[in-house]
C-alpha cells in the first residue's frame, strides 16, 4: 500500500526551540518555522531567558536552538555554552539582527554553529536550520567577515586560512561552482559537472561574486590562495 504521507515531508521533523526575551520575536519565529517549512521543522518551545532555555533543552532535547544574545538571567553566549555541555547538546544558531564586535568569535568559542538574522526571509532561516543539522556551519558573509576581524585582533591568520574561511561562507553549490570556475571551466561545463542548467550555474557564480564582493577573476585568485584539492563533484 502506498504511504499517505507527503513525499516532501520527513518522517521526523527537525525540532527547534526559540529563545528571545521579546515574546513577539518568539511568536514570529514560531509562525515562520511551523507555517513555511512544509513539515520539515517543528517548534517545540520558546523561552525568554538563557537559564530557562537550558532547562527546557535538557528535558525536550531539541535538534536546534535559535538563541538571542542580549537577555536577562545570563546572555545568549553563556546559555550557548550551557547548552553545549548537555548530554544531548543541540545545534545552536545565534538569533540576531547585528554582529557587534567580538560577538561572532565568542559565539563560536561557546559552541554556536552560525547565525540567523531576525530579518532573513523565511526560506533562508529554514535553509540555515536544515543545513546546520546536516553538519554545515551557518556563518553568513557578514558574520564571517566579523569573525575574521575578531580573530585578526587576537592572532594573525594565514592567507590560506582567510581564503578557506571566505569560501566556507558560500553555500555548497556556490562553492562548487567557484572551484570549477577557478579550474577554467566555462559556465556550460560547470553546469554539466553539477548536473544543473547553464542558467543555474551562472546564478551560483553571480551569487558567490555578490556575497564576497569579488569578480570572477578575484574568486579564482581566492581559490588559489585557499590551496584546495580539485573538487570531486558527485
mmCIF file of N, CA, C and O in Angstrom, residues 131-232:
data_model
loop_
_atom_site.group_PDB
_atom_site.id
_atom_site.type_symbol
_atom_site.label_atom_id
_atom_site.label_comp_id
_atom_site.label_asym_id
_atom_site.label_seq_id
_atom_site.Cartn_x
_atom_site.Cartn_y
_atom_site.Cartn_z
ATOM 1 N N UNK A 131 20.437 23.069 7.128
ATOM 2 C CA UNK A 131 21.853 22.892 6.792
ATOM 3 C C UNK A 131 22.707 22.616 8.015
ATOM 4 O O UNK A 131 23.628 21.793 7.969
ATOM 5 N N UNK A 132 22.425 23.292 9.132
ATOM 6 C CA UNK A 132 23.251 23.060 10.320
ATOM 7 C C UNK A 132 23.046 21.637 10.843
ATOM 8 O O UNK A 132 23.971 21.021 11.389
ATOM 9 N N UNK A 133 21.842 21.092 10.645
ATOM 10 C CA UNK A 133 21.595 19.699 11.044
ATOM 11 C C UNK A 133 22.325 18.714 10.132
ATOM 12 O O UNK A 133 22.532 17.560 10.505
ATOM 13 N N UNK A 134 22.705 19.181 8.949
ATOM 14 C CA UNK A 134 23.465 18.353 8.012
ATOM 15 C C UNK A 134 24.968 18.524 8.213
ATOM 16 O O UNK A 134 25.761 17.996 7.443
ATOM 17 N N UNK A 135 25.333 19.273 9.248
ATOM 18 C CA UNK A 135 26.743 19.407 9.579
ATOM 19 C C UNK A 135 27.458 20.557 8.901
ATOM 20 O O UNK A 135 28.688 20.587 8.863
ATOM 21 N N UNK A 136 26.699 21.537 8.385
ATOM 22 C CA UNK A 136 27.320 22.666 7.703
ATOM 23 C C UNK A 136 27.156 23.937 8.522
ATOM 24 O O UNK A 136 26.036 24.404 8.729
ATOM 25 N N UNK A 137 28.250 24.512 9.026
ATOM 26 C CA UNK A 137 28.171 25.746 9.800
ATOM 27 C C UNK A 137 27.491 26.844 9.002
ATOM 28 O O UNK A 137 27.651 26.937 7.779
ATOM 29 N N UNK A 138 26.722 27.689 9.689
ATOM 30 C CA UNK A 138 25.911 28.700 9.017
ATOM 31 C C UNK A 138 26.356 30.113 9.390
ATOM 32 O O UNK A 138 25.627 30.854 10.062
ATOM 33 N N UNK A 139 27.565 30.479 8.959
ATOM 34 C CA UNK A 139 28.048 31.837 9.154
ATOM 35 C C UNK A 139 27.863 32.599 7.855
ATOM 36 O O UNK A 139 28.498 32.285 6.854
ATOM 37 N N UNK A 140 26.939 33.581 7.853
ATOM 38 C CA UNK A 140 26.702 34.348 6.643
ATOM 39 C C UNK A 140 27.908 35.257 6.388
ATOM 40 O O UNK A 140 28.785 35.401 7.235
ATOM 41 N N UNK A 141 27.995 35.848 5.187
ATOM 42 C CA UNK A 141 29.186 36.659 4.871
ATOM 43 C C UNK A 141 29.481 37.749 5.890
ATOM 44 O O UNK A 141 30.638 38.000 6.210
ATOM 45 N N UNK A 142 28.435 38.401 6.423
ATOM 46 C CA UNK A 142 28.670 39.482 7.394
ATOM 47 C C UNK A 142 29.305 38.936 8.667
ATOM 48 O O UNK A 142 30.278 39.495 9.186
ATOM 49 N N UNK A 143 28.762 37.834 9.180
ATOM 50 C CA UNK A 143 29.330 37.269 10.399
ATOM 51 C C UNK A 143 30.686 36.636 10.122
ATOM 52 O O UNK A 143 31.567 36.630 10.989
ATOM 53 N N UNK A 144 30.885 36.113 8.903
ATOM 54 C CA UNK A 144 32.180 35.547 8.537
ATOM 55 C C UNK A 144 33.252 36.635 8.546
ATOM 56 O O UNK A 144 34.358 36.437 9.077
ATOM 57 N N UNK A 145 32.918 37.797 7.960
ATOM 58 C CA UNK A 145 33.885 38.903 7.957
ATOM 59 C C UNK A 145 34.172 39.384 9.371
ATOM 60 O O UNK A 145 35.315 39.719 9.706
ATOM 61 N N UNK A 146 33.133 39.429 10.224
ATOM 62 C CA UNK A 146 33.347 39.850 11.604
ATOM 63 C C UNK A 146 34.227 38.860 12.343
ATOM 64 O O UNK A 146 35.089 39.239 13.147
ATOM 65 N N UNK A 147 34.012 37.553 12.069
ATOM 66 C CA UNK A 147 34.840 36.526 12.704
ATOM 67 C C UNK A 147 36.301 36.692 12.304
ATOM 68 O O UNK A 147 37.203 36.618 13.150
ATOM 69 N N UNK A 148 36.544 36.940 11.031
ATOM 70 C CA UNK A 148 37.920 37.146 10.582
ATOM 71 C C UNK A 148 38.531 38.365 11.261
ATOM 72 O O UNK A 148 39.690 38.340 11.692
ATOM 73 N N UNK A 149 37.742 39.437 11.392
ATOM 74 C CA UNK A 149 38.248 40.646 12.046
ATOM 75 C C UNK A 149 38.551 40.382 13.514
ATOM 76 O O UNK A 149 39.583 40.820 14.036
ATOM 77 N N UNK A 150 37.660 39.644 14.171
ATOM 78 C CA UNK A 150 37.879 39.332 15.585
ATOM 79 C C UNK A 150 39.124 38.473 15.776
ATOM 80 O O UNK A 150 39.913 38.694 16.700
ATOM 81 N N UNK A 151 39.276 37.488 14.910
ATOM 82 C CA UNK A 151 40.438 36.611 15.023
ATOM 83 C C UNK A 151 41.729 37.367 14.736
ATOM 84 O O UNK A 151 42.755 37.141 15.370
ATOM 85 N N UNK A 152 41.683 38.266 13.757
ATOM 86 C CA UNK A 152 42.866 39.067 13.442
ATOM 87 C C UNK A 152 43.286 39.916 14.629
ATOM 88 O O UNK A 152 44.474 40.173 14.836
ATOM 89 N N UNK A 153 42.309 40.358 15.408
ATOM 90 C CA UNK A 153 42.626 41.215 16.553
ATOM 91 C C UNK A 153 43.394 40.447 17.630
ATOM 92 O O UNK A 153 44.091 41.043 18.439
ATOM 93 N N UNK A 154 43.257 39.116 17.628
ATOM 94 C CA UNK A 154 43.900 38.306 18.661
ATOM 95 C C UNK A 154 45.093 37.512 18.132
ATOM 96 O O UNK A 154 46.073 37.323 18.832
ATOM 97 N N UNK A 155 44.986 37.064 16.881
ATOM 98 C CA UNK A 155 46.081 36.276 16.324
ATOM 99 C C UNK A 155 46.023 36.363 14.802
ATOM 100 O O UNK A 155 44.942 36.323 14.223
ATOM 101 N N UNK A 156 47.141 36.477 14.148
ATOM 102 C CA UNK A 156 47.125 36.578 12.687
ATOM 103 C C UNK A 156 46.713 35.253 12.053
ATOM 104 O O UNK A 156 47.032 34.179 12.556
ATOM 105 N N UNK A 157 45.986 35.342 10.950
ATOM 106 C CA UNK A 157 45.623 34.157 10.187
ATOM 107 C C UNK A 157 46.451 34.125 8.917
ATOM 108 O O UNK A 157 46.818 35.159 8.361
ATOM 109 N N UNK A 158 46.749 32.949 8.422
ATOM 110 C CA UNK A 158 47.452 32.846 7.156
ATOM 111 C C UNK A 158 46.495 33.225 6.032
ATOM 112 O O UNK A 158 45.280 33.157 6.173
ATOM 113 N N UNK A 159 47.064 33.608 4.906
ATOM 114 C CA UNK A 159 46.243 33.949 3.752
ATOM 115 C C UNK A 159 45.426 32.735 3.304
ATOM 116 O O UNK A 159 44.290 32.878 2.846
ATOM 117 N N UNK A 160 45.991 31.549 3.466
ATOM 118 C CA UNK A 160 45.254 30.347 3.100
ATOM 119 C C UNK A 160 44.038 30.165 4.000
ATOM 120 O O UNK A 160 42.944 29.850 3.528
ATOM 121 N N UNK A 161 44.206 30.367 5.307
ATOM 122 C CA UNK A 161 43.085 30.217 6.240
ATOM 123 C C UNK A 161 41.995 31.237 5.953
ATOM 124 O O UNK A 161 40.806 30.937 6.037
ATOM 125 N N UNK A 162 42.405 32.470 5.653
ATOM 126 C CA UNK A 162 41.429 33.506 5.323
ATOM 127 C C UNK A 162 40.612 33.099 4.094
ATOM 128 O O UNK A 162 39.386 33.223 4.071
ATOM 129 N N UNK A 163 41.328 32.643 3.068
ATOM 130 C CA UNK A 163 40.655 32.262 1.824
ATOM 131 C C UNK A 163 39.681 31.113 2.059
ATOM 132 O O UNK A 163 38.549 31.126 1.558
ATOM 133 N N UNK A 164 40.096 30.129 2.838
ATOM 134 C CA UNK A 164 39.222 28.994 3.112
ATOM 135 C C UNK A 164 37.997 29.416 3.917
ATOM 136 O O UNK A 164 36.888 28.915 3.691
ATOM 137 N N UNK A 165 38.194 30.330 4.853
ATOM 138 C CA UNK A 165 37.066 30.807 5.656
ATOM 139 C C UNK A 165 36.049 31.533 4.786
ATOM 140 O O UNK A 165 34.838 31.371 4.958
ATOM 141 N N UNK A 166 36.528 32.336 3.847
ATOM 142 C CA UNK A 166 35.608 33.054 2.959
ATOM 143 C C UNK A 166 34.862 32.093 2.045
ATOM 144 O O UNK A 166 33.658 32.241 1.826
ATOM 145 N N UNK A 167 35.542 31.089 1.522
ATOM 146 C CA UNK A 167 34.876 30.097 0.678
ATOM 147 C C UNK A 167 33.841 29.312 1.470
ATOM 148 O O UNK A 167 32.787 28.943 0.946
ATOM 149 N N UNK A 168 34.121 29.086 2.741
ATOM 150 C CA UNK A 168 33.172 28.355 3.585
ATOM 151 C C UNK A 168 31.909 29.164 3.862
ATOM 152 O O UNK A 168 30.903 28.611 4.326
ATOM 153 N N UNK A 169 31.960 30.468 3.613
ATOM 154 C CA UNK A 169 30.771 31.306 3.811
ATOM 155 C C UNK A 169 29.759 31.117 2.690
ATOM 156 O O UNK A 169 28.612 31.540 2.812
ATOM 157 N N UNK A 170 30.159 30.476 1.601
ATOM 158 C CA UNK A 170 29.270 30.236 0.474
ATOM 159 C C UNK A 170 28.441 28.982 0.698
ATOM 160 O O UNK A 170 28.796 28.127 1.506
ATOM 161 N N UNK A 171 27.334 28.877 -0.028
ATOM 162 C CA UNK A 171 26.576 27.626 0.014
ATOM 163 C C UNK A 171 27.386 26.554 -0.696
ATOM 164 O O UNK A 171 28.347 26.840 -1.433
ATOM 165 N N UNK A 172 27.002 25.306 -0.508
ATOM 166 C CA UNK A 172 27.751 24.199 -1.108
ATOM 167 C C UNK A 172 27.797 24.327 -2.628
ATOM 168 O O UNK A 172 28.845 24.144 -3.254
ATOM 169 N N UNK A 173 26.651 24.660 -3.247
ATOM 170 C CA UNK A 173 26.598 24.772 -4.700
ATOM 171 C C UNK A 173 27.404 25.973 -5.203
ATOM 172 O O UNK A 173 28.104 25.885 -6.236
ATOM 173 N N UNK A 174 27.331 27.089 -4.489
ATOM 174 C CA UNK A 174 28.115 28.257 -4.880
ATOM 175 C C UNK A 174 29.601 27.929 -4.818
ATOM 176 O O UNK A 174 30.372 28.279 -5.720
ATOM 177 N N UNK A 175 29.986 27.244 -3.766
ATOM 178 C CA UNK A 175 31.395 26.890 -3.577
ATOM 179 C C UNK A 175 31.870 25.951 -4.686
ATOM 180 O O UNK A 175 32.954 26.116 -5.246
ATOM 181 N N UNK A 176 31.048 24.947 -5.022
ATOM 182 C CA UNK A 176 31.415 24.023 -6.093
ATOM 183 C C UNK A 176 31.577 24.756 -7.414
ATOM 184 O O UNK A 176 32.534 24.510 -8.160
ATOM 185 N N UNK A 177 30.657 25.677 -7.699
ATOM 186 C CA UNK A 177 30.732 26.429 -8.948
ATOM 187 C C UNK A 177 31.990 27.289 -9.002
ATOM 188 O O UNK A 177 32.668 27.371 -10.037
ATOM 189 N N UNK A 178 32.332 27.925 -7.876
ATOM 190 C CA UNK A 178 33.523 28.768 -7.829
ATOM 191 C C UNK A 178 34.790 27.937 -8.025
ATOM 192 O O UNK A 178 35.709 28.328 -8.764
ATOM 193 N N UNK A 179 34.856 26.772 -7.392
ATOM 194 C CA UNK A 179 36.030 25.913 -7.531
ATOM 195 C C UNK A 179 36.207 25.449 -8.970
ATOM 196 O O UNK A 179 37.328 25.402 -9.495
ATOM 197 N N UNK A 180 35.095 25.104 -9.618
ATOM 198 C CA UNK A 180 35.172 24.657 -11.008
ATOM 199 C C UNK A 180 35.546 25.799 -11.937
ATOM 200 O O UNK A 180 36.324 25.623 -12.881
ATOM 201 N N UNK A 181 34.998 26.994 -11.659
ATOM 202 C CA UNK A 181 35.347 28.160 -12.466
ATOM 203 C C UNK A 181 36.833 28.475 -12.336
ATOM 204 O O UNK A 181 37.486 28.881 -13.304
ATOM 205 N N UNK A 182 37.369 28.286 -11.150
ATOM 206 C CA UNK A 182 38.797 28.543 -10.927
ATOM 207 C C UNK A 182 39.678 27.579 -11.709
ATOM 208 O O UNK A 182 40.839 27.888 -12.002
ATOM 209 N N UNK A 183 39.115 26.416 -12.057
ATOM 210 C CA UNK A 183 39.864 25.463 -12.885
ATOM 211 C C UNK A 183 39.818 25.830 -14.358
ATOM 212 O O UNK A 183 40.457 25.176 -15.191
ATOM 213 N N UNK A 184 39.056 26.877 -14.676
ATOM 214 C CA UNK A 184 38.981 27.330 -16.049
ATOM 215 C C UNK A 184 37.778 26.840 -16.822
ATOM 216 O O UNK A 184 37.682 27.056 -18.035
ATOM 217 N N UNK A 185 36.834 26.192 -16.143
ATOM 218 C CA UNK A 185 35.665 25.671 -16.828
ATOM 219 C C UNK A 185 34.708 26.810 -17.190
ATOM 220 O O UNK A 185 34.591 27.783 -16.447
ATOM 221 N N UNK A 186 34.039 26.670 -18.328
ATOM 222 C CA UNK A 186 33.035 27.639 -18.731
ATOM 223 C C UNK A 186 31.739 27.390 -17.953
ATOM 224 O O UNK A 186 31.590 26.344 -17.302
ATOM 225 N N UNK A 187 30.806 28.329 -18.054
ATOM 226 C CA UNK A 187 29.513 28.133 -17.388
ATOM 227 C C UNK A 187 28.828 26.857 -17.871
ATOM 228 O O UNK A 187 28.207 26.140 -17.085
ATOM 229 N N UNK A 188 28.929 26.592 -19.160
ATOM 230 C CA UNK A 188 28.313 25.385 -19.727
ATOM 231 C C UNK A 188 28.964 24.126 -19.147
ATOM 232 O O UNK A 188 28.272 23.166 -18.798
ATOM 233 N N UNK A 189 30.285 24.138 -19.023
ATOM 234 C CA UNK A 189 30.995 22.985 -18.480
ATOM 235 C C UNK A 189 30.697 22.811 -16.987
ATOM 236 O O UNK A 189 30.563 21.687 -16.494
ATOM 237 N N UNK A 190 30.595 23.935 -16.274
ATOM 238 C CA UNK A 190 30.248 23.873 -14.845
ATOM 239 C C UNK A 190 28.859 23.270 -14.678
ATOM 240 O O UNK A 190 28.625 22.420 -13.815
ATOM 241 N N UNK A 191 27.933 23.706 -15.517
ATOM 242 C CA UNK A 191 26.564 23.185 -15.461
ATOM 243 C C UNK A 191 26.546 21.674 -15.675
ATOM 244 O O UNK A 191 25.834 20.944 -14.968
ATOM 245 N N UNK A 192 27.339 21.209 -16.623
ATOM 246 C CA UNK A 192 27.384 19.772 -16.893
ATOM 247 C C UNK A 192 27.954 18.996 -15.713
ATOM 248 O O UNK A 192 27.464 17.914 -15.366
ATOM 249 N N UNK A 193 28.982 19.544 -15.062
ATOM 250 C CA UNK A 193 29.602 18.863 -13.924
ATOM 251 C C UNK A 193 28.671 18.825 -12.713
ATOM 252 O O UNK A 193 28.685 17.867 -11.930
ATOM 253 N N UNK A 194 27.862 19.876 -12.557
ATOM 254 C CA UNK A 194 26.965 19.962 -11.397
ATOM 255 C C UNK A 194 25.565 19.430 -11.694
ATOM 256 O O UNK A 194 24.707 19.427 -10.797
ATOM 257 N N UNK A 195 25.340 19.010 -12.956
ATOM 258 C CA UNK A 195 24.039 18.481 -13.362
ATOM 259 C C UNK A 195 22.923 19.503 -13.148
ATOM 260 O O UNK A 195 21.861 19.192 -12.616
ATOM 261 N N UNK A 196 23.212 20.742 -13.536
ATOM 262 C CA UNK A 196 22.224 21.816 -13.461
ATOM 263 C C UNK A 196 22.212 22.532 -14.811
ATOM 264 O O UNK A 196 23.040 22.263 -15.685
ATOM 265 N N UNK A 197 21.281 23.452 -14.994
ATOM 266 C CA UNK A 197 21.242 24.228 -16.225
ATOM 267 C C UNK A 197 22.365 25.262 -16.231
ATOM 268 O O UNK A 197 22.905 25.627 -15.173
ATOM 269 N N UNK A 198 22.710 25.728 -17.407
ATOM 270 C CA UNK A 198 23.747 26.750 -17.510
ATOM 271 C C UNK A 198 23.312 28.024 -16.792
ATOM 272 O O UNK A 198 24.126 28.708 -16.161
ATOM 273 N N UNK A 199 22.023 28.314 -16.851
ATOM 274 C CA UNK A 199 21.495 29.494 -16.165
ATOM 275 C C UNK A 199 21.679 29.370 -14.657
ATOM 276 O O UNK A 199 22.049 30.338 -13.982
ATOM 277 N N UNK A 200 21.445 28.153 -14.115
ATOM 278 C CA UNK A 200 21.619 27.943 -12.679
ATOM 279 C C UNK A 200 23.083 28.051 -12.276
ATOM 280 O O UNK A 200 23.420 28.636 -11.238
ATOM 281 N N UNK A 201 23.968 27.501 -13.109
ATOM 282 C CA UNK A 201 25.401 27.587 -12.822
ATOM 283 C C UNK A 201 25.845 29.046 -12.778
ATOM 284 O O UNK A 201 26.600 29.458 -11.892
ATOM 285 N N UNK A 202 25.358 29.827 -13.747
ATOM 286 C CA UNK A 202 25.703 31.252 -13.779
ATOM 287 C C UNK A 202 25.161 31.967 -12.548
ATOM 288 O O UNK A 202 25.824 32.845 -11.979
ATOM 289 N N UNK A 203 23.956 31.572 -12.113
ATOM 290 C CA UNK A 203 23.357 32.196 -10.931
ATOM 291 C C UNK A 203 24.180 31.895 -9.682
ATOM 292 O O UNK A 203 24.362 32.762 -8.820
ATOM 293 N N UNK A 204 24.692 30.656 -9.554
ATOM 294 C CA UNK A 204 25.538 30.306 -8.409
ATOM 295 C C UNK A 204 26.794 31.178 -8.376
ATOM 296 O O UNK A 204 27.203 31.675 -7.317
ATOM 297 N N UNK A 205 27.411 31.368 -9.543
ATOM 298 C CA UNK A 205 28.626 32.180 -9.606
ATOM 299 C C UNK A 205 28.332 33.644 -9.305
ATOM 300 O O UNK A 205 29.100 34.308 -8.602
ATOM 301 N N UNK A 206 27.226 34.137 -9.827
ATOM 302 C CA UNK A 206 26.851 35.538 -9.575
ATOM 303 C C UNK A 206 26.574 35.767 -8.096
ATOM 304 O O UNK A 206 26.962 36.788 -7.524
ATOM 305 N N UNK A 207 25.900 34.792 -7.458
ATOM 306 C CA UNK A 207 25.597 34.912 -6.038
ATOM 307 C C UNK A 207 26.879 34.914 -5.208
ATOM 308 O O UNK A 207 27.033 35.707 -4.281
ATOM 309 N N UNK A 208 27.814 34.024 -5.566
ATOM 310 C CA UNK A 208 29.092 33.973 -4.843
ATOM 311 C C UNK A 208 29.860 35.278 -5.018
ATOM 312 O O UNK A 208 30.446 35.804 -4.062
ATOM 313 N N UNK A 209 29.858 35.802 -6.232
ATOM 314 C CA UNK A 209 30.550 37.054 -6.516
ATOM 315 C C UNK A 209 29.968 38.205 -5.710
ATOM 316 O O UNK A 209 30.699 39.034 -5.159
ATOM 317 N N UNK A 210 28.632 38.224 -5.602
ATOM 318 C CA UNK A 210 27.966 39.295 -4.850
ATOM 319 C C UNK A 210 28.241 39.164 -3.358
ATOM 320 O O UNK A 210 28.512 40.156 -2.681
ATOM 321 N N UNK A 211 28.173 37.943 -2.825
ATOM 322 C CA UNK A 211 28.388 37.734 -1.390
ATOM 323 C C UNK A 211 29.787 38.172 -0.963
ATOM 324 O O UNK A 211 29.970 38.759 0.110
ATOM 325 N N UNK A 212 30.781 37.839 -1.781
ATOM 326 C CA UNK A 212 32.165 38.119 -1.395
ATOM 327 C C UNK A 212 32.695 39.405 -2.019
ATOM 328 O O UNK A 212 33.851 39.758 -1.790
ATOM 329 N N UNK A 213 31.838 40.080 -2.801
ATOM 330 C CA UNK A 213 32.237 41.336 -3.459
ATOM 331 C C UNK A 213 33.510 41.137 -4.279
ATOM 332 O O UNK A 213 34.462 41.913 -4.183
ATOM 333 N N UNK A 214 33.510 40.068 -5.073
ATOM 334 C CA UNK A 214 34.669 39.734 -5.892
ATOM 335 C C UNK A 214 34.237 39.424 -7.313
ATOM 336 O O UNK A 214 33.160 38.867 -7.536
ATOM 337 N N UNK A 215 35.107 39.770 -8.267
ATOM 338 C CA UNK A 215 34.871 39.401 -9.660
ATOM 339 C C UNK A 215 35.223 37.923 -9.852
ATOM 340 O O UNK A 215 35.769 37.275 -8.953
ATOM 341 N N UNK A 216 34.935 37.408 -11.034
ATOM 342 C CA UNK A 216 35.260 36.012 -11.317
ATOM 343 C C UNK A 216 36.768 35.764 -11.223
ATOM 344 O O UNK A 216 37.206 34.729 -10.727
ATOM 345 N N UNK A 217 37.532 36.723 -11.687
ATOM 346 C CA UNK A 217 38.988 36.596 -11.604
ATOM 347 C C UNK A 217 39.444 36.602 -10.142
ATOM 348 O O UNK A 217 40.304 35.804 -9.737
ATOM 349 N N UNK A 218 38.874 37.485 -9.348
ATOM 350 C CA UNK A 218 39.239 37.542 -7.925
ATOM 351 C C UNK A 218 38.833 36.269 -7.193
ATOM 352 O O UNK A 218 39.547 35.808 -6.297
ATOM 353 N N UNK A 219 37.700 35.682 -7.577
ATOM 354 C CA UNK A 219 37.278 34.414 -6.973
ATOM 355 C C UNK A 219 38.282 33.319 -7.291
ATOM 356 O O UNK A 219 38.612 32.483 -6.438
ATOM 357 N N UNK A 220 38.777 33.319 -8.515
ATOM 358 C CA UNK A 220 39.777 32.318 -8.899
ATOM 359 C C UNK A 220 41.063 32.504 -8.088
ATOM 360 O O UNK A 220 41.689 31.526 -7.655
ATOM 361 N N UNK A 221 41.442 33.772 -7.870
ATOM 362 C CA UNK A 221 42.626 34.044 -7.047
ATOM 363 C C UNK A 221 42.404 33.599 -5.608
ATOM 364 O O UNK A 221 43.321 33.091 -4.950
ATOM 365 N N UNK A 222 41.176 33.781 -5.126
ATOM 366 C CA UNK A 222 40.833 33.350 -3.764
ATOM 367 C C UNK A 222 40.990 31.839 -3.639
ATOM 368 O O UNK A 222 41.548 31.337 -2.655
ATOM 369 N N UNK A 223 40.517 31.100 -4.638
ATOM 370 C CA UNK A 223 40.648 29.643 -4.628
ATOM 371 C C UNK A 223 42.121 29.248 -4.640
ATOM 372 O O UNK A 223 42.538 28.316 -3.949
ATOM 373 N N UNK A 224 42.913 29.978 -5.421
ATOM 374 C CA UNK A 224 44.342 29.689 -5.459
ATOM 375 C C UNK A 224 44.988 29.873 -4.095
ATOM 376 O O UNK A 224 45.808 29.056 -3.656
ATOM 377 N N UNK A 225 44.614 30.941 -3.374
ATOM 378 C CA UNK A 225 45.166 31.173 -2.039
ATOM 379 C C UNK A 225 44.709 30.107 -1.048
ATOM 380 O O UNK A 225 45.433 29.760 -0.115
ATOM 381 N N UNK A 226 43.489 29.584 -1.258
ATOM 382 C CA UNK A 226 42.959 28.566 -0.343
ATOM 383 C C UNK A 226 43.703 27.248 -0.466
ATOM 384 O O UNK A 226 43.685 26.428 0.449
ATOM 385 N N UNK A 227 44.348 27.029 -1.620
ATOM 386 C CA UNK A 227 45.160 25.821 -1.819
ATOM 387 C C UNK A 227 44.350 24.554 -1.550
ATOM 388 O O UNK A 227 44.742 23.685 -0.777
ATOM 389 N N UNK A 228 43.196 24.460 -2.218
ATOM 390 C CA UNK A 228 42.307 23.301 -2.032
ATOM 391 C C UNK A 228 42.557 22.279 -3.130
ATOM 392 O O UNK A 228 42.991 22.608 -4.234
ATOM 393 N N UNK A 229 42.237 20.999 -2.835
ATOM 394 C CA UNK A 229 42.313 19.981 -3.900
ATOM 395 C C UNK A 229 41.198 20.209 -4.910
ATOM 396 O O UNK A 229 40.213 20.915 -4.632
ATOM 397 N N UNK A 230 41.338 19.642 -6.091
ATOM 398 C CA UNK A 230 40.304 19.778 -7.107
ATOM 399 C C UNK A 230 38.992 19.207 -6.589
ATOM 400 O O UNK A 230 38.993 18.167 -5.918
ATOM 401 N N UNK A 231 37.854 19.868 -6.873
ATOM 402 C CA UNK A 231 36.564 19.382 -6.372
ATOM 403 C C UNK A 231 36.179 18.061 -6.997
ATOM 404 O O UNK A 231 36.420 17.827 -8.178
ATOM 405 N N UNK A 232 35.614 17.205 -6.190
ATOM 406 C CA UNK A 232 35.110 15.931 -6.681
ATOM 407 C C UNK A 232 33.608 16.022 -6.657
ATOM 408 O O UNK A 232 32.977 15.822 -5.611
#
